[in-house]
Amino acid sequence: MSDGILVFAEHRAGAFNKTTFEAIAAAQGLGAEIKKGVTAVVLGAGMSDLANEIAAYKVEKVIYADNEKLAEYTPDGYADAMERVVRAADPQLVVMPHTYLVRDFAPKLAARFKKDLISDCLRAQATNGQVVFSRRIFLGKMDADVVAGDDAPVFATFQSGAYRSEQAEKGSAAAEVETMAVEVGAVRMQPEPAFQEVKQAVDLTKADVIIAVGRGIKGQENLALVESLAQALGGEVAASRPICDAGWLPIDRQIGSSGQTVAPKLYIALGISGAIQHLVGMKNAGTIVAVNKDAEAPIFDIADYGIVGDLFEVIPVLTEEVKKLKG
Amino acid sequence: MKILVLMKQVANKDAILRINKDATWIEEGDLSHEVNESDGYALEEALRLKEKGGSGEVVVVSMGPQRVKAVIKDALARGADRAIHILRDNLSQLTPFVAASTIAEAVRAENADLILTGLQSDDHGFAQTGVILAELMNLPHATIVIEVDASGENLRVKRELESGWYQWYSMPKPALLTIQSGISQIRYATLKGIMAAKKKEIREVAAATDDAGQASQRITKIYFPQKSKQTQFLGDGDAKKGAAQLAEKLRTEARII
């Protein structure tokens, strides 16, 4: 009978990323609630060191699935290997971080079980043994509570930041590492080495004040207004994805999951609705100010101060007032 | 090259959403709709690949009730050659596996060289239907694609990774790609295109599978997100007054100025 929780530990270039430990924290938390043990899975080729690193965490076991075709990530390779592990471990729940890598192979994995993922969850809570997953829908405007169908395994992915990586509990002794030689079929995708497009000219992570603009700025010519506010506040100008896509600001000024993640003292979001992809890049800022004409915009959910109105009215007045106060 | 483009119709980005009586989905009666943003970029990429290749066919595939004809007609006006409309009411509880299974049945016989779709929908946001469809049709795939080179024997695509990293992958055709928003400038429909679209074929297909009970997940309740912070709203509708109050707050409360 299907039992326990399996958690997928993602690594790249020889290191686990933070979301892996968030996923472990999620699995441990759920495991405690439904009284089930947690098993971690590491896929790789000659990477047992990585499996040992995970074994230090409070898990019943680490499965290290080894195959030379897993030296580099491919969706075919990972789906094959994970399918073997899931069939062997027969868990009731598979927990994964909602990263670009997981998004790339995990739907394929779930489809092999005639299923899909309960994807990009923010929370999960068990009542009477049944887990209710909460995920954001409509670009962050609404939340949905979701329950899984009856058949195991249930596949769920958790959004970056949904759990805290430091909450991942270490074990009192190292867990057993089971090395599993997995079969991997033909891999159709040939990856080339990953690369960074441009050397990042601006390091927004060091800025104390960030003034970010979104679609509401309407045109490139209006950026001068934003520049003058940034100057008055001694801050950097940044943007949400559509602005960089349009070429109005260079991509190294993009905040969000595909850009930079920042935590300045002050973050002013001008005309940014607050899609999840943007929020994950800035929600840890000290003070968040949002200006948007739509009172329902999700950005207001995380804002300390909000102005519902036209940013073209707000910016000049705010710039003048800041100048006055700074003397 | 024959390219299928999967396009979904979703609630308009600026629409005010209201929760339905059972709190299981939004009120759709008076809702305005538009094409899912990244699907629009998938269509644009398909049209560009056809133009670069010099020949071929772009076929739009959309699933939903009659209202999705708006998305289809717009795509035809922009340059798609014909369309397949998979008729299906009530998409609110439609899961990615069931959606992909239904689409697979409807498009299998097309034997396309390439299937493109957006990286995720702006309503459910599952980010899975394309990848599951690739698995069901036994195609290689790549997600979050921002550049496509289809000129060679193999397909070569540039994928976006996290935090400013990228990676090229090559794979044989046929294949399925999910396209990231913003990879090109989307063309407008011309008057000529709109006129020409009226003569293009839209084939209606009944959704083949009866999938009651198959769903591996179900929405029990939707609601407005709980605020994680108490937002102080300033200005009371007067943006200029709000700006002046904000400057003061940034000095006295947040102590940033």
PDB file of N, CA and C in Angstrom, chain B residues 102-145:
ATOM      1  N   THR B 102      -7.663  15.311 -23.856  1.00  0.00           N
ATOM      2  CA  THR B 102      -8.694  15.729 -24.817  1.00  0.00           C
ATOM      3  C   THR B 102      -8.046  16.339 -26.063  1.00  0.00           C
ATOM      4  N   ILE B 103      -7.042  17.178 -25.830  1.00  0.00           N
ATOM      5  CA  ILE B 103      -6.366  17.816 -26.968  1.00  0.00           C
ATOM      6  C   ILE B 103      -5.625  16.764 -27.800  1.00  0.00           C
ATOM      7  N   ALA B 104      -4.977  15.816 -27.122  1.00  0.00           N
ATOM      8  CA  ALA B 104      -4.225  14.777 -27.839  1.00  0.00           C
ATOM      9  C   ALA B 104      -5.130  14.028 -28.819  1.00  0.00           C
ATOM     10  N   GLU B 105      -6.327  13.662 -28.340  1.00  0.00           N
ATOM     11  CA  GLU B 105      -7.272  12.950 -29.209  1.00  0.00           C
ATOM     12  C   GLU B 105      -7.639  13.794 -30.425  1.00  0.00           C
ATOM     13  N   ALA B 106      -7.822  15.091 -30.182  1.00  0.00           N
ATOM     14  CA  ALA B 106      -8.311  15.960 -31.251  1.00  0.00           C
ATOM     15  C   ALA B 106      -7.234  16.293 -32.283  1.00  0.00           C
ATOM     16  N   VAL B 107      -5.972  16.259 -31.914  1.00  0.00           N
ATOM     17  CA  VAL B 107      -4.930  16.736 -32.841  1.00  0.00           C
ATOM     18  C   VAL B 107      -3.986  15.646 -33.342  1.00  0.00           C
ATOM     19  N   ARG B 108      -4.111  14.454 -32.808  1.00  0.00           N
ATOM     20  CA  ARG B 108      -3.160  13.385 -33.158  1.00  0.00           C
ATOM     21  C   ARG B 108      -3.043  13.182 -34.661  1.00  0.00           C
ATOM     22  N   ALA B 109      -4.183  13.166 -35.343  1.00  0.00           N
ATOM     23  CA  ALA B 109      -4.196  12.863 -36.774  1.00  0.00           C
ATOM     24  C   ALA B 109      -3.556  13.974 -37.613  1.00  0.00           C
ATOM     25  N   GLU B 110      -3.298  15.121 -37.017  1.00  0.00           N
ATOM     26  CA  GLU B 110      -2.681  16.222 -37.770  1.00  0.00           C
ATOM     27  C   GLU B 110      -1.222  15.935 -38.111  1.00  0.00           C
ATOM     28  N   ASN B 111      -0.574  15.082 -37.332  1.00  0.00           N
ATOM     29  CA  ASN B 111       0.845  14.781 -37.541  1.00  0.00           C
ATOM     30  C   ASN B 111       1.695  16.038 -37.740  1.00  0.00           C
ATOM     31  N   ALA B 112       1.583  16.950 -36.801  1.00  0.00           N
ATOM     32  CA  ALA B 112       2.301  18.220 -36.916  1.00  0.00           C
ATOM     33  C   ALA B 112       3.798  18.023 -36.697  1.00  0.00           C
ATOM     34  N   ASP B 113       4.596  18.942 -37.253  1.00  0.00           N
ATOM     35  CA  ASP B 113       6.045  18.915 -37.043  1.00  0.00           C
ATOM     36  C   ASP B 113       6.414  19.578 -35.721  1.00  0.00           C
ATOM     37  N   LEU B 114       5.552  20.500 -35.307  1.00  0.00           N
ATOM     38  CA  LEU B 114       5.857  21.288 -34.118  1.00  0.00           C
ATOM     39  C   LEU B 114       4.537  21.670 -33.449  1.00  0.00           C
ATOM     40  N   ILE B 115       4.508  21.593 -32.127  1.00  0.00           N
ATOM     41  CA  ILE B 115       3.349  22.095 -31.385  1.00  0.00           C
ATOM     42  C   ILE B 115       3.861  23.165 -30.439  1.00  0.00           C
ATOM     43  N   LEU B 116       3.268  24.354 -30.506  1.00  0.00           N
ATOM     44  CA  LEU B 116       3.661  25.447 -29.626  1.00  0.00           C
ATOM     45  C   LEU B 116       2.490  25.840 -28.733  1.00  0.00           C
ATOM     46  N   THR B 117       2.804  26.242 -27.513  1.00  0.00           N
ATOM     47  CA  THR B 117       1.787  26.819 -26.646  1.00  0.00           C
ATOM     48  C   THR B 117       2.470  27.731 -25.641  1.00  0.00           C
ATOM     49  N   GLY B 118       1.681  28.473 -24.885  1.00  0.00           N
ATOM     50  CA  GLY B 118       2.256  29.358 -23.885  1.00  0.00           C
ATOM     51  C   GLY B 118       2.773  28.571 -22.695  1.00  0.00           C
ATOM     52  N   LEU B 119       3.599  29.188 -21.873  1.00  0.00           N
ATOM     53  CA  LEU B 119       4.224  28.442 -20.773  1.00  0.00           C
ATOM     54  C   LEU B 119       3.267  28.160 -19.637  1.00  0.00           C
ATOM     55  N   GLN B 120       2.209  28.952 -19.491  1.00  0.00           N
ATOM     56  CA  GLN B 120       1.190  28.666 -18.487  1.00  0.00           C
ATOM     57  C   GLN B 120      -0.010  29.552 -18.753  1.00  0.00           C
ATOM     58  N   SER B 121      -1.147  29.184 -18.149  1.00  0.00           N
ATOM     59  CA  SER B 121      -2.330  30.002 -18.379  1.00  0.00           C
ATOM     60  C   SER B 121      -2.445  31.051 -17.287  1.00  0.00           C
ATOM     61  N   ASP B 122      -3.099  32.140 -17.631  1.00  0.00           N
ATOM     62  CA  ASP B 122      -3.245  33.239 -16.679  1.00  0.00           C
ATOM     63  C   ASP B 122      -4.416  33.020 -15.715  1.00  0.00           C
ATOM     64  N   ASP B 123      -5.194  31.937 -15.916  1.00  0.00           N
ATOM     65  CA  ASP B 123      -6.279  31.662 -14.952  1.00  0.00           C
ATOM     66  C   ASP B 123      -5.866  30.568 -13.950  1.00  0.00           C
ATOM     67  N   HIS B 124      -5.849  29.308 -14.381  1.00  0.00           N
ATOM     68  CA  HIS B 124      -5.436  28.240 -13.464  1.00  0.00           C
ATOM     69  C   HIS B 124      -3.948  28.283 -13.143  1.00  0.00           C
ATOM     70  N   GLY B 125      -3.150  28.642 -14.120  1.00  0.00           N
ATOM     71  CA  GLY B 125      -1.715  28.734 -13.899  1.00  0.00           C
ATOM     72  C   GLY B 125      -1.051  27.410 -13.560  1.00  0.00           C
ATOM     73  N   PHE B 126      -1.546  26.297 -14.118  1.00  0.00           N
ATOM     74  CA  PHE B 126      -0.953  24.994 -13.810  1.00  0.00           C
ATOM     75  C   PHE B 126       0.455  24.838 -14.399  1.00  0.00           C
ATOM     76  N   ALA B 127       0.659  25.388 -15.593  1.00  0.00           N
ATOM     77  CA  ALA B 127       1.943  25.250 -16.304  1.00  0.00           C
ATOM     78  C   ALA B 127       2.270  23.786 -16.611  1.00  0.00           C
ATOM     79  N   GLN B 128       1.274  23.023 -17.048  1.00  0.00           N
ATOM     80  CA  GLN B 128       1.499  21.586 -17.264  1.00  0.00           C
ATOM     81  C   GLN B 128       0.938  21.021 -18.559  1.00  0.00           C
ATOM     82  N   THR B 129      -0.132  21.646 -19.089  1.00  0.00           N
ATOM     83  CA  THR B 129      -0.874  21.000 -20.171  1.00  0.00           C
ATOM     84  C   THR B 129       0.039  20.664 -21.363  1.00  0.00           C
ATOM     85  N   GLY B 130       0.921  21.593 -21.732  1.00  0.00           N
ATOM     86  CA  GLY B 130       1.817  21.355 -22.866  1.00  0.00           C
ATOM     87  C   GLY B 130       2.721  20.156 -22.637  1.00  0.00           C
ATOM     88  N   VAL B 131       3.347  20.111 -21.469  1.00  0.00           N
ATOM     89  CA  VAL B 131       4.297  19.030 -21.178  1.00  0.00           C
ATOM     90  C   VAL B 131       3.580  17.674 -21.132  1.00  0.00           C
ATOM     91  N   ILE B 132       2.391  17.651 -20.539  1.00  0.00           N
ATOM     92  CA  ILE B 132       1.644  16.386 -20.476  1.00  0.00           C
ATOM     93  C   ILE B 132       1.234  15.948 -21.880  1.00  0.00           C
ATOM     94  N   LEU B 133       0.838  16.912 -22.702  1.00  0.00           N
ATOM     95  CA  LEU B 133       0.476  16.591 -24.088  1.00  0.00           C
ATOM     96  C   LEU B 133       1.672  15.972 -24.813  1.00  0.00           C
ATOM     97  N   ALA B 134       2.860  16.536 -24.600  1.00  0.00           N
ATOM     98  CA  ALA B 134       4.069  15.984 -25.227  1.00  0.00           C
ATOM     99  C   ALA B 134       4.256  14.524 -24.804  1.00  0.00           C
ATOM    100  N   GLU B 135       4.069  14.251 -23.529  1.00  0.00           N
ATOM    101  CA  GLU B 135       4.219  12.879 -23.037  1.00  0.00           C
ATOM    102  C   GLU B 135       3.175  11.951 -23.681  1.00  0.00           C
ATOM    103  N   LEU B 136       1.918  12.425 -23.744  1.00  0.00           N
ATOM    104  CA  LEU B 136       0.855  11.582 -24.306  1.00  0.00           C
ATOM    105  C   LEU B 136       1.075  11.320 -25.790  1.00  0.00           C
ATOM    106  N   MET B 137       1.714  12.272 -26.495  1.00  0.00           N
ATOM    107  CA  MET B 137       1.947  12.108 -27.923  1.00  0.00           C
ATOM    108  C   MET B 137       3.356  11.598 -28.207  1.00  0.00           C
ATOM    109  N   ASN B 138       4.072  11.270 -27.139  1.00  0.00           N
ATOM    110  CA  ASN B 138       5.431  10.749 -27.250  1.00  0.00           C
ATOM    111  C   ASN B 138       6.375  11.696 -28.005  1.00  0.00           C
ATOM    112  N   LEU B 139       6.271  12.984 -27.704  1.00  0.00           N
ATOM    113  CA  LEU B 139       7.131  13.979 -28.335  1.00  0.00           C
ATOM    114  C   LEU B 139       8.163  14.491 -27.337  1.00  0.00           C
ATOM    115  N   PRO B 140       9.381  14.815 -27.793  1.00  0.00           N
ATOM    116  CA  PRO B 140      10.292  15.556 -26.912  1.00  0.00           C
ATOM    117  C   PRO B 140       9.755  16.970 -26.730  1.00  0.00           C
ATOM    118  N   HIS B 141      10.147  17.605 -25.632  1.00  0.00           N
ATOM    119  CA  HIS B 141       9.622  18.944 -25.377  1.00  0.00           C
ATOM    120  C   HIS B 141      10.677  19.828 -24.739  1.00  0.00           C
ATOM    121  N   ALA B 142      10.409  21.117 -24.734  1.00  0.00           N
ATOM    122  CA  ALA B 142      11.191  22.062 -23.934  1.00  0.00           C
ATOM    123  C   ALA B 142      10.228  23.129 -23.431  1.00  0.00           C
ATOM    124  N   THR B 143      10.464  23.600 -22.202  1.00  0.00           N
ATOM    125  CA  THR B 143       9.574  24.611 -21.630  1.00  0.00           C
ATOM    126  C   THR B 143      10.292  25.945 -21.487  1.00  0.00           C
ATOM    127  N   ILE B 144       9.496  27.006 -21.333  1.00  0.00           N
ATOM    128  CA  ILE B 144       9.995  28.363 -21.093  1.00  0.00           C
ATOM    129  C   ILE B 144      11.034  28.717 -22.158  1.00  0.00           C
ATOM    130  N   VAL B 145      10.604  28.552 -23.415  1.00  0.00           N
ATOM    131  CA  VAL B 145      11.487  28.760 -24.558  1.00  0.00           C
ATOM    132  C   VAL B 145      11.437  30.228 -24.980  1.00  0.00           C
TER     133      VAL B 145
END
